[in-house]
Coordinates of C-alpha atoms and ligand atoms in Angstrom, one line a residue:
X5 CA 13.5 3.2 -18.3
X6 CA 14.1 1.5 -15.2
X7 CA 15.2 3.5 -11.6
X8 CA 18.0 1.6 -9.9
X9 CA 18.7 2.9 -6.3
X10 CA 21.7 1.7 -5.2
X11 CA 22.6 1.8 -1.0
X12 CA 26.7 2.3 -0.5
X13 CA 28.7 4.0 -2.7
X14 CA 32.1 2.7 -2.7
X15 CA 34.2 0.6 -4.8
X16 CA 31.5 -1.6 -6.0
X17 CA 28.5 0.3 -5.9
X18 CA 29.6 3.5 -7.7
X19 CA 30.6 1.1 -10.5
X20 CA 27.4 -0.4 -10.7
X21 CA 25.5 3.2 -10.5
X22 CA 27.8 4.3 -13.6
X23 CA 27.2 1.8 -15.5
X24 CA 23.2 1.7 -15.2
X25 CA 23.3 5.5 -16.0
X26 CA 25.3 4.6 -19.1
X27 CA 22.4 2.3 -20.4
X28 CA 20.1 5.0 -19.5
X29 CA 18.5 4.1 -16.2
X30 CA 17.9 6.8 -13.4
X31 CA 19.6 6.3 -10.7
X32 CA 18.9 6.4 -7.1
X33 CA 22.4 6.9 -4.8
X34 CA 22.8 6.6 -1.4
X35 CA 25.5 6.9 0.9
X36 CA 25.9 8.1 4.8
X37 CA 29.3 9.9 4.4
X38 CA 28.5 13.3 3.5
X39 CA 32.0 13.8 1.4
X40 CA 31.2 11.1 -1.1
X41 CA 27.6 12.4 -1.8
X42 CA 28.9 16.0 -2.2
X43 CA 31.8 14.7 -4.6
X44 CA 28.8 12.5 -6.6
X45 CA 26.8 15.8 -6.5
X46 CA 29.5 17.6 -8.0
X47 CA 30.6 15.2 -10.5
X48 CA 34.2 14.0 -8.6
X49 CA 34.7 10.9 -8.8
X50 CA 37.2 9.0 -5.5
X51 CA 37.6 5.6 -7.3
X52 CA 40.2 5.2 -9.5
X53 CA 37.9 2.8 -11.6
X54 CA 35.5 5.5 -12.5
X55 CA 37.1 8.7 -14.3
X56 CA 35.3 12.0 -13.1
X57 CA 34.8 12.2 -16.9
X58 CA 33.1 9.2 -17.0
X59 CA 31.0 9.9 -14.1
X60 CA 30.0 13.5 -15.3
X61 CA 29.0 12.1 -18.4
X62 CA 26.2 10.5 -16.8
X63 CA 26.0 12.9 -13.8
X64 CA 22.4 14.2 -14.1
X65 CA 21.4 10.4 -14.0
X66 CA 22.3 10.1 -10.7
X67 CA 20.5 11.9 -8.1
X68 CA 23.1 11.4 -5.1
X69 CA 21.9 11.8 -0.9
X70 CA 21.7 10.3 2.2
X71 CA 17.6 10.1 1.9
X72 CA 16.2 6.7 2.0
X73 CA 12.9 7.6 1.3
X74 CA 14.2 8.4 -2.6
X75 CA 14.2 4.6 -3.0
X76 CA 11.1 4.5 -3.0
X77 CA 10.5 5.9 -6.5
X78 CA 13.2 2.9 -7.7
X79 CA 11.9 -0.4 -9.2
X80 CA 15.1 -2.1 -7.6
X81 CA 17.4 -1.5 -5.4
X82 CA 21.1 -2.9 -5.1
X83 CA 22.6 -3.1 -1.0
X84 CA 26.8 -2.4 -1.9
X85 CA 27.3 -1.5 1.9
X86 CA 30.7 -2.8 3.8
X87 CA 30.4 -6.0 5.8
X88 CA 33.6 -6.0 7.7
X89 CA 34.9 -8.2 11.0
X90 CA 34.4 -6.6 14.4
X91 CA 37.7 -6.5 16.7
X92 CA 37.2 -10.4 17.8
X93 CA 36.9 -11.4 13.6
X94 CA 33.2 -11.9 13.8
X95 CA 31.1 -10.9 11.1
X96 CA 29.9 -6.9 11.5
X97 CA 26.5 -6.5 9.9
X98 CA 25.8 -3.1 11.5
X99 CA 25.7 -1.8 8.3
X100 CA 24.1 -4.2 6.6
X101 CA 21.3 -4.4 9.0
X102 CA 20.9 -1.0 9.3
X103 CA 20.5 -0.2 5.7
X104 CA 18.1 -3.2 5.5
X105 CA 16.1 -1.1 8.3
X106 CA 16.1 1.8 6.4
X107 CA 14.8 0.3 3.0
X108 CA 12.2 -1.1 5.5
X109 CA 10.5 1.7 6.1
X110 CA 10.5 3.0 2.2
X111 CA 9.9 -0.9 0.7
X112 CA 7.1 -0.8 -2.2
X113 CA 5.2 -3.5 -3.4
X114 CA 6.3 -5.0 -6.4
X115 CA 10.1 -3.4 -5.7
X116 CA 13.5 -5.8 -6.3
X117 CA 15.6 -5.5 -3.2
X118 CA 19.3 -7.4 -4.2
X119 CA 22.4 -7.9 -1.6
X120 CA 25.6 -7.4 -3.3
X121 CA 27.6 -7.4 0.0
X122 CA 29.9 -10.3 0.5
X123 CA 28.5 -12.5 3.2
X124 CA 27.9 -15.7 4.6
X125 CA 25.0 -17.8 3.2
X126 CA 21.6 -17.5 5.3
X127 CA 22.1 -13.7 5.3
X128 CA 19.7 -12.6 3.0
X129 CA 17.3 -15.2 3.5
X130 CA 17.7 -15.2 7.5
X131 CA 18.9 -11.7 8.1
X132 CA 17.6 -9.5 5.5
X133 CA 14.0 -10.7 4.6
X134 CA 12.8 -10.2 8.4
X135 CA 14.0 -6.8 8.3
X136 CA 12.4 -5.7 4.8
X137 CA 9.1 -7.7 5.8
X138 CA 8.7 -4.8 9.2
X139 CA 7.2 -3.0 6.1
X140 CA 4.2 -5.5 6.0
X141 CA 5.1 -6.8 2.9
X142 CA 6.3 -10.8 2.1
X143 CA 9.3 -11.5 0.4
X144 CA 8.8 -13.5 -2.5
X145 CA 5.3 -12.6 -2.7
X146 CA 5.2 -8.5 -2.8
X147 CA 8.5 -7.6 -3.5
X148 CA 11.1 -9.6 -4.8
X149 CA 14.7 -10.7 -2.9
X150 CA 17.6 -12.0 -4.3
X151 CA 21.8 -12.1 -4.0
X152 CA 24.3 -11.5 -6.3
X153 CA 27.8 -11.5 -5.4
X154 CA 29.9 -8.2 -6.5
X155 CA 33.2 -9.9 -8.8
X156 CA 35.0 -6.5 -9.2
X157 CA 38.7 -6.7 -9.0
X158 CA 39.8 -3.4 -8.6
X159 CA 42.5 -1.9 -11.0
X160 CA 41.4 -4.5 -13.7
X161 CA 40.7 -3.9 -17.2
X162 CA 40.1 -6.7 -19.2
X163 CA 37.7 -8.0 -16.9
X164 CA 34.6 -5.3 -15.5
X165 CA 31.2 -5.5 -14.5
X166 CA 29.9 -6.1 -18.2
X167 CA 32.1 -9.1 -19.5
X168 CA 32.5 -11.0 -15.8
X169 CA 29.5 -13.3 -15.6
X170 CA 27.4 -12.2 -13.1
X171 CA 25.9 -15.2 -10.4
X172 CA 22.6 -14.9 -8.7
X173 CA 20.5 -16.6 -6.5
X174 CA 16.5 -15.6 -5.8
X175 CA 14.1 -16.2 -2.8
X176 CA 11.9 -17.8 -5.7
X177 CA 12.6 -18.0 -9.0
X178 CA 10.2 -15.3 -9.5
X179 CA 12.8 -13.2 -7.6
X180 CA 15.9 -14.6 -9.6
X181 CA 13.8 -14.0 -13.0
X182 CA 13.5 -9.7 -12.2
X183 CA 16.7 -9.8 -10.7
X184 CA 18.1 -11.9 -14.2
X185 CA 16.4 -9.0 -16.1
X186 CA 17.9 -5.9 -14.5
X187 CA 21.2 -7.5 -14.4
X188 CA 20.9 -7.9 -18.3
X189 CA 21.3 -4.0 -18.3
X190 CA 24.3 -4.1 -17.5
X191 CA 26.0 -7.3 -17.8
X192 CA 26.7 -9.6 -20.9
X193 CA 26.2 -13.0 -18.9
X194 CA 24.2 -14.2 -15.9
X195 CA 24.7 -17.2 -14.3
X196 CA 21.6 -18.2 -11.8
X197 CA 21.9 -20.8 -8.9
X198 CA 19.4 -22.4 -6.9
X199 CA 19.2 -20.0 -3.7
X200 CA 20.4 -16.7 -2.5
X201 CA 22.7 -19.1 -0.3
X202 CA 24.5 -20.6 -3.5
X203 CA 25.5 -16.9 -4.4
X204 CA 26.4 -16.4 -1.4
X205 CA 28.6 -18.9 -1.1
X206 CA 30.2 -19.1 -4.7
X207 CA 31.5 -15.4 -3.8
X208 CA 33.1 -17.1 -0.3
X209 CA 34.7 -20.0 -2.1
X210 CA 36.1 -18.0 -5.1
X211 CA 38.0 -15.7 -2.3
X212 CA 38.8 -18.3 -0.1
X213 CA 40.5 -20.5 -3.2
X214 CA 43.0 -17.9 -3.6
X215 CA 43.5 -17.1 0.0
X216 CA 44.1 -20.6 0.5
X217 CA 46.5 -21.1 -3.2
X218 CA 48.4 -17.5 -1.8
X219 CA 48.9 -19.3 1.7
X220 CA 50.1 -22.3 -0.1
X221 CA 52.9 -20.3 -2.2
X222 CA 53.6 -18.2 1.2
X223 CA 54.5 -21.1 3.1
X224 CA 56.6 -22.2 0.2
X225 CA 58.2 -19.0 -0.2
X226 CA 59.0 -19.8 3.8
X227 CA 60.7 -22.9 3.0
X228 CA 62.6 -22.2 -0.1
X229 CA 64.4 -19.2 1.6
X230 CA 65.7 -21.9 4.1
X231 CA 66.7 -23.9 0.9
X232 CA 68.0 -21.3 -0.8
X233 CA 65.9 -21.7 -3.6
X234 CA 64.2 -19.0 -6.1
X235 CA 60.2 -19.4 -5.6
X236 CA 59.9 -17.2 -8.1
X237 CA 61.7 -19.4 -10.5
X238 CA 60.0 -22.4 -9.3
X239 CA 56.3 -21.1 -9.8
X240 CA 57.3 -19.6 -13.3
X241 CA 58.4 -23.4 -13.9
X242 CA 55.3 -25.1 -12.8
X243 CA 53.2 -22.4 -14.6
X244 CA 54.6 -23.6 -18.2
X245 CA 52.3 -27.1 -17.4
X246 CA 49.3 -26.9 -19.8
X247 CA 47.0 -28.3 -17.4
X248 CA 46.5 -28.7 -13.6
X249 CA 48.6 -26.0 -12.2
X250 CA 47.0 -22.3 -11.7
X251 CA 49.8 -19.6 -10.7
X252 CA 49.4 -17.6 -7.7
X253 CA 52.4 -15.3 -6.6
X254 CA 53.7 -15.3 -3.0
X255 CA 54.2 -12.2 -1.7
X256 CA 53.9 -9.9 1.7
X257 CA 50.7 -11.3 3.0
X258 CA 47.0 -10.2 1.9
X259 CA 45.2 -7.1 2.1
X260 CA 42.1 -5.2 0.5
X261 CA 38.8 -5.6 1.8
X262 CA 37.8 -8.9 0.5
X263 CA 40.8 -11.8 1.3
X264 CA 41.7 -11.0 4.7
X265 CA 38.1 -10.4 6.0
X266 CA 35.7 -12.6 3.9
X267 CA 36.8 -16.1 4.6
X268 CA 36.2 -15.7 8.2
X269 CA 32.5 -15.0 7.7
X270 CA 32.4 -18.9 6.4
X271 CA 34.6 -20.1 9.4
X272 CA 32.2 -18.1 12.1
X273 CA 29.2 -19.4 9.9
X274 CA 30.6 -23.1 10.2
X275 CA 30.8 -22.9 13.9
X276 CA 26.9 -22.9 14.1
X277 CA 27.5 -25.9 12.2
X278 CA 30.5 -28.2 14.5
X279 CA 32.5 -27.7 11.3
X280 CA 36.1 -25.7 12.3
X281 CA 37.2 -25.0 8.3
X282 CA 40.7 -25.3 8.8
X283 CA 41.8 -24.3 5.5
X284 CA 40.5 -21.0 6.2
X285 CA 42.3 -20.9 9.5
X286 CA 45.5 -22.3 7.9
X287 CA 45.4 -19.9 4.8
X288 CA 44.7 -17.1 7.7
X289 CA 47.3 -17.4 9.5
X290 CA 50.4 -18.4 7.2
X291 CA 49.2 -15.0 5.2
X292 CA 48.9 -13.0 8.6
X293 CA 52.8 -14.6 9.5
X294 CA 54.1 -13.1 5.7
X295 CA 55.0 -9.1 7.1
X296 CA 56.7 -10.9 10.2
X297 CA 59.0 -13.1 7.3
X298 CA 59.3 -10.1 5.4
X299 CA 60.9 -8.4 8.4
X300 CA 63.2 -10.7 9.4
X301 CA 64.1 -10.6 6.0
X302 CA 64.8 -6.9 5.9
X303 CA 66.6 -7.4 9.0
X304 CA 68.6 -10.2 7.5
X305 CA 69.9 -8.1 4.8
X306 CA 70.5 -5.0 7.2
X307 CA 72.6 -7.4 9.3
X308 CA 74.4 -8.6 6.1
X309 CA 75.3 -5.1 5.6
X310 CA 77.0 -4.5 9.0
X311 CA 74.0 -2.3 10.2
X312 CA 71.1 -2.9 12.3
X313 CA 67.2 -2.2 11.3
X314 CA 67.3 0.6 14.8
X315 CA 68.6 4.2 12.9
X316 CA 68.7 2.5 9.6
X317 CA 67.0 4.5 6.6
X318 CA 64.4 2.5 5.1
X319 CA 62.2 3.5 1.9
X320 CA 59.1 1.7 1.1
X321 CA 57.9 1.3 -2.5
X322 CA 54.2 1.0 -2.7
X323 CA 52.2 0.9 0.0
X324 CA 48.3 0.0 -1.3
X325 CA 47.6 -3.5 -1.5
X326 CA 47.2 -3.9 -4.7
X327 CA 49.3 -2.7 -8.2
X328 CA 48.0 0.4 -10.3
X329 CA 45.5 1.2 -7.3
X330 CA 45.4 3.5 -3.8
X331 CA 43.7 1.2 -1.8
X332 CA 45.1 1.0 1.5
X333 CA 43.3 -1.1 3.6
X334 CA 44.6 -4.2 5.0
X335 CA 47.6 -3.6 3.1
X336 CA 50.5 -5.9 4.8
X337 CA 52.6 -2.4 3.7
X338 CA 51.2 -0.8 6.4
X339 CA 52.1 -3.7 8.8
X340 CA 55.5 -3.9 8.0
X341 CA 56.0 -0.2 8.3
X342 CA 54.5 -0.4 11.7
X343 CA 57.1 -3.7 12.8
X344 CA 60.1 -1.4 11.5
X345 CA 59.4 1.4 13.2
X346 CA 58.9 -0.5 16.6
X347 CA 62.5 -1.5 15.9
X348 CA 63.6 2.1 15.5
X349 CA 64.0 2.0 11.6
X350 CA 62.9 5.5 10.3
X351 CA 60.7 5.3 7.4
X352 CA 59.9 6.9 4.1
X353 CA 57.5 5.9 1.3
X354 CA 57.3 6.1 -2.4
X355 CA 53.8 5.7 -3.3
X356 CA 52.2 7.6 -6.6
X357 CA 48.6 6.4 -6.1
X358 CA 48.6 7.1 -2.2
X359 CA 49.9 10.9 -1.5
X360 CA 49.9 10.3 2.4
X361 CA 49.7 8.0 4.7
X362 CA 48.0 10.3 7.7
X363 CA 47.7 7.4 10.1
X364 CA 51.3 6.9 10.4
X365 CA 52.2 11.1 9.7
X366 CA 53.9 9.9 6.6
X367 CA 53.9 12.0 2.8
X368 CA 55.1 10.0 -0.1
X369 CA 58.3 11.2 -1.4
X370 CA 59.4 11.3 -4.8
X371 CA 60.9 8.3 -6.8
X372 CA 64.0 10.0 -6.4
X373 CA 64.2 11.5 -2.9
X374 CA 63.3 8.0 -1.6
X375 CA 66.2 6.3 -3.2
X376 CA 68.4 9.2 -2.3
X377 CA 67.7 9.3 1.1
X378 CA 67.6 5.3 2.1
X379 CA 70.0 2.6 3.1
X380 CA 67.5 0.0 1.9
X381 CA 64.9 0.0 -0.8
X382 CA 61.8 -2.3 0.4
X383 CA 59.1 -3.2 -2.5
X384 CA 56.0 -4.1 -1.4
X385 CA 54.1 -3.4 -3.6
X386 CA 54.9 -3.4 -7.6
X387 CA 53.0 -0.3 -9.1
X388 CA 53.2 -0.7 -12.9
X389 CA 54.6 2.7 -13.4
X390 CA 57.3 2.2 -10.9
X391 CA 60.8 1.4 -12.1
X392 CA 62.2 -1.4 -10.5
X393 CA 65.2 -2.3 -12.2
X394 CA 66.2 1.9 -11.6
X395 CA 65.6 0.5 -7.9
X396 CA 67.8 -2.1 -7.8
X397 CA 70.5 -0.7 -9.7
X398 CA 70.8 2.6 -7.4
X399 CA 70.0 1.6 -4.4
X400 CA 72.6 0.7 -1.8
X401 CA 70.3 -2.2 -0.8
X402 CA 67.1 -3.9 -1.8
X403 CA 64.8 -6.2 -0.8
X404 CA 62.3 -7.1 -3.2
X405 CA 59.2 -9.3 -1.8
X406 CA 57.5 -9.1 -5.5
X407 CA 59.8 -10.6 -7.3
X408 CA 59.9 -7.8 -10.0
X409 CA 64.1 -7.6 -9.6
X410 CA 64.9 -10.7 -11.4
X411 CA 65.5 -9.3 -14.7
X412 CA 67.5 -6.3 -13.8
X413 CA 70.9 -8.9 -13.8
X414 CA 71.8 -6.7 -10.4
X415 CA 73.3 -9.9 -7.9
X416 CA 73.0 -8.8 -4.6
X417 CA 69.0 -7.9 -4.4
X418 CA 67.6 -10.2 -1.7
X419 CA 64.0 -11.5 -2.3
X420 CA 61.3 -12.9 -0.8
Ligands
NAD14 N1 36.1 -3.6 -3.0 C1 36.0 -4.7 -3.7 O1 36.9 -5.0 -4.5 C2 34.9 -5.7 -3.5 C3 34.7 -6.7 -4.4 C4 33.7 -7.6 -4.3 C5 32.8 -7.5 -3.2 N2 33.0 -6.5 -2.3 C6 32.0 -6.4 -1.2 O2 31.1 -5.4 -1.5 C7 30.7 -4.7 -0.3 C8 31.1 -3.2 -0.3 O3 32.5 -3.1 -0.5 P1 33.1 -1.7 -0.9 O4 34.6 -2.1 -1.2 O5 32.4 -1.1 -2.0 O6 33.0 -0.9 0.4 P2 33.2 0.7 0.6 O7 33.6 0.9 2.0 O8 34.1 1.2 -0.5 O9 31.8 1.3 0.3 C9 30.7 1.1 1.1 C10 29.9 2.4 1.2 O10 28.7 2.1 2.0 C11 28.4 3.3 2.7 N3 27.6 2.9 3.8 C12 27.9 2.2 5.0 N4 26.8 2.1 5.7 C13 25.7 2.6 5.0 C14 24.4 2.7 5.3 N5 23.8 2.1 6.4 N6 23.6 3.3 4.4 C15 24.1 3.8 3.2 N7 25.4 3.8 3.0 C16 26.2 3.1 3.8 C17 29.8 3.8 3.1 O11 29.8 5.1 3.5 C18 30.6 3.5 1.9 O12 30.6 4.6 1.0 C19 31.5 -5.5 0.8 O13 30.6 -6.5 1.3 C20 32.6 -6.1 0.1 O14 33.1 -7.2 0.8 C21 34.0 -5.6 -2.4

């Protein structure tokens, strides 16, 4: 049976190291952070995707470390690691790079190496290859490249690793056909393109169409609160058209590690180019401008009241970026707590997938110390399991920028 190693063990490459186990393939893990090895090593899983049950089922299957030279053994190797913006929003490839430089020095003949990272296109063809060919091997002669774009939408059930098509894009077709052939492992469809650049890509435009569709319903939500209209009604409305209309909520602005940060690896790529992509920029900034709206709104509603945000009690429901999962980062939660504070709210949170928030020394309450305790509810973020409509009848104010108060019949909620 084939030996996978897989480099970066995070959301999308524990996943992928599961599910090989689970069709029988040995599997090669390795990460830098010493907690996530240990917890691999003892059979704990940290993403909410992957069950410690499930991952214990298939636990002696994969051999967990931070020793590159284990790779070598593997017949292909998948590169999962982050690729984030540095402080200016330019593309950070430290990690990328340096993992590249460490399979360097471990490559095999005859090995698949495949980039799963999302990046801009040219980076596995113009970035990764010259580091892999240090060992003295070619690519696309003695070992095989390839990229293929990670689709996995955390929290999501109908839709994982096996039933989402899976794109690819080799250095040669010989590439794309090994990399078509482990991917069958594990995946019911595969979709090859021309180049590792047309994977690359396809992953940018797929994020960058619904950064640019949630801008668009942003700015509307903007406009129809001057209006005084319900967005929420009017995108239900559109919705019922059979046929040129996709849905797309607004909401507090974007987080995770994929919308706010992948788009601008196109835009800095363009540059090279004389290209500015000002749908990126636009989609950027009206989503960067939602906590600010969300604020004034909160402040709005506060003012309404008689009080003002400074000494006013105000309780945050949900604070990952996402419903049903504990991902914090680049959640526009975290934003907004940060804005209230600086105008002397005091702050509480209700969160049951995120215990604490230790960068802002805050401990999520319980459903029903939160409400007790605050002069305004604020949703942020609609967990499934969270009562809503219990929110909005008990509070003494809400504000709701999810739009998951409408059917409750309480008047006086304000929305987004
Ligand atoms: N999270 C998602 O939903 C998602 C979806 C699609 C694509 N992606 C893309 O996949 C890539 C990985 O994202 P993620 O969310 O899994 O990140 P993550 O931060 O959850 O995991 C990355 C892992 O790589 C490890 N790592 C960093 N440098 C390393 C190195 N040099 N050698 C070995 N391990 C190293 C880190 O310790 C970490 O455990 C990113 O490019 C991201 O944009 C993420």
């Amino acid at each position: 049976m084939t030996t996978v190693g897989i480099i970066g063990l995070g959301y999308v490459g524990l996943p992928l190291a599961v599910s090989f186990a689970e069709q029988g393939c040995d599997v090669v893990a390795i990460d830098l952070d010493a907690r996530k090895v240990q917890a691999l090593q003892s059979g704990e899983s940290y993403i909410e995707d992957v069950p410690s049950e499930r991952l214990r089922a298939v636990a002696e299957r994969i051999g967990a470390s931070n020793r590159y030279e284990n790779l070598a053994r593997a017949e292909a190797v998948l590169v999962c690691v982050p690729t984030p913006l540095t402080v200016n929003r330019e593309p950070e490839l430290g990690p990328l790079l340096d993992s590249a430089r460490g399979l360097a020095r471990v490559l095999q003949a005859g090995q698949l190496v495949v980039l799963e990272s999302t990046t801009y296109p040219g980076t596995t063809r113009e970035r990764i290859a010259p580091l892999l060919e240090e060992s003295g091997l070619a690519a696309g002669r003695d070992f095989h490249l390839a990229f293929s774009p990670e689709r996995v939408d955390p929290g999501r059930t109908d839709y994982t690793l096996r039933n989402t098509p899976k794109v690819l894009g080799g250095l040669t077709e010989g590439c794309a056909d090994q990399a078509q052939a482990l991917y069958e492992i594990v995946c019911e469809e595969i979709v090859r393109v021309s180049s590792p650049e047309a994977a690359e890509l396809c992953k940018l435009l797929e994020n960058i169409f619904r950064s640019v569709n949630i801008a668009l319903v942003n700015e509307l939500a903007m406009l129809t609160d001057r209006m005084g209209i319900d967005v929420w009604e009017v995108v239900e409305a559109a919705a019922t058209k059979p046929y040129g209309f996709m849905s797309f909520a607004p909401g507090p602005g974007m987080g995770g590690h994929c919308l706010p940060v992948d788009p601008f690896y196109l835009s800095w790529r363009a540059r090279e180019f004389d290209m500015t992509t000002e749908f990126i920029e636009l989609a950027g900034k009206i989503n960067q401008q939602m906590p600010y709206h969300c604020v004034a709104k909160v402040q709005s509603a506060l003012n309404d009241a008689g009080r003002a945000v400074k000494g006013a009690r105000i309780a945050v429901f949900g604070v990952s970026y996402k419903p049903g999962v504990g991902d914090t980062r680049e959640s526009p939660a975290l934003k907004i707590v940060d804005l209230l504070r600086g105008l002397g709210a005091e702050l509480s949170y209700h969160d049951p997938h995120v215990p604490a928030l230790a960068d802002l020394g805050l401990r999520s309450s319980t459903f029903d110390d939160a409400l007790a305790d605050a002069d305004l509810a604020l949703i942020v973020t609609a967990h499934p399991s969270v009562d809503h409509e219990q929110i909005a009848r008990r509070a003494r104010l809400v504000v709701d920028l999810r739009g998951v108060t409408r059917g409750s019949g309480v008047a006086d909620v304000v929305r987004l």
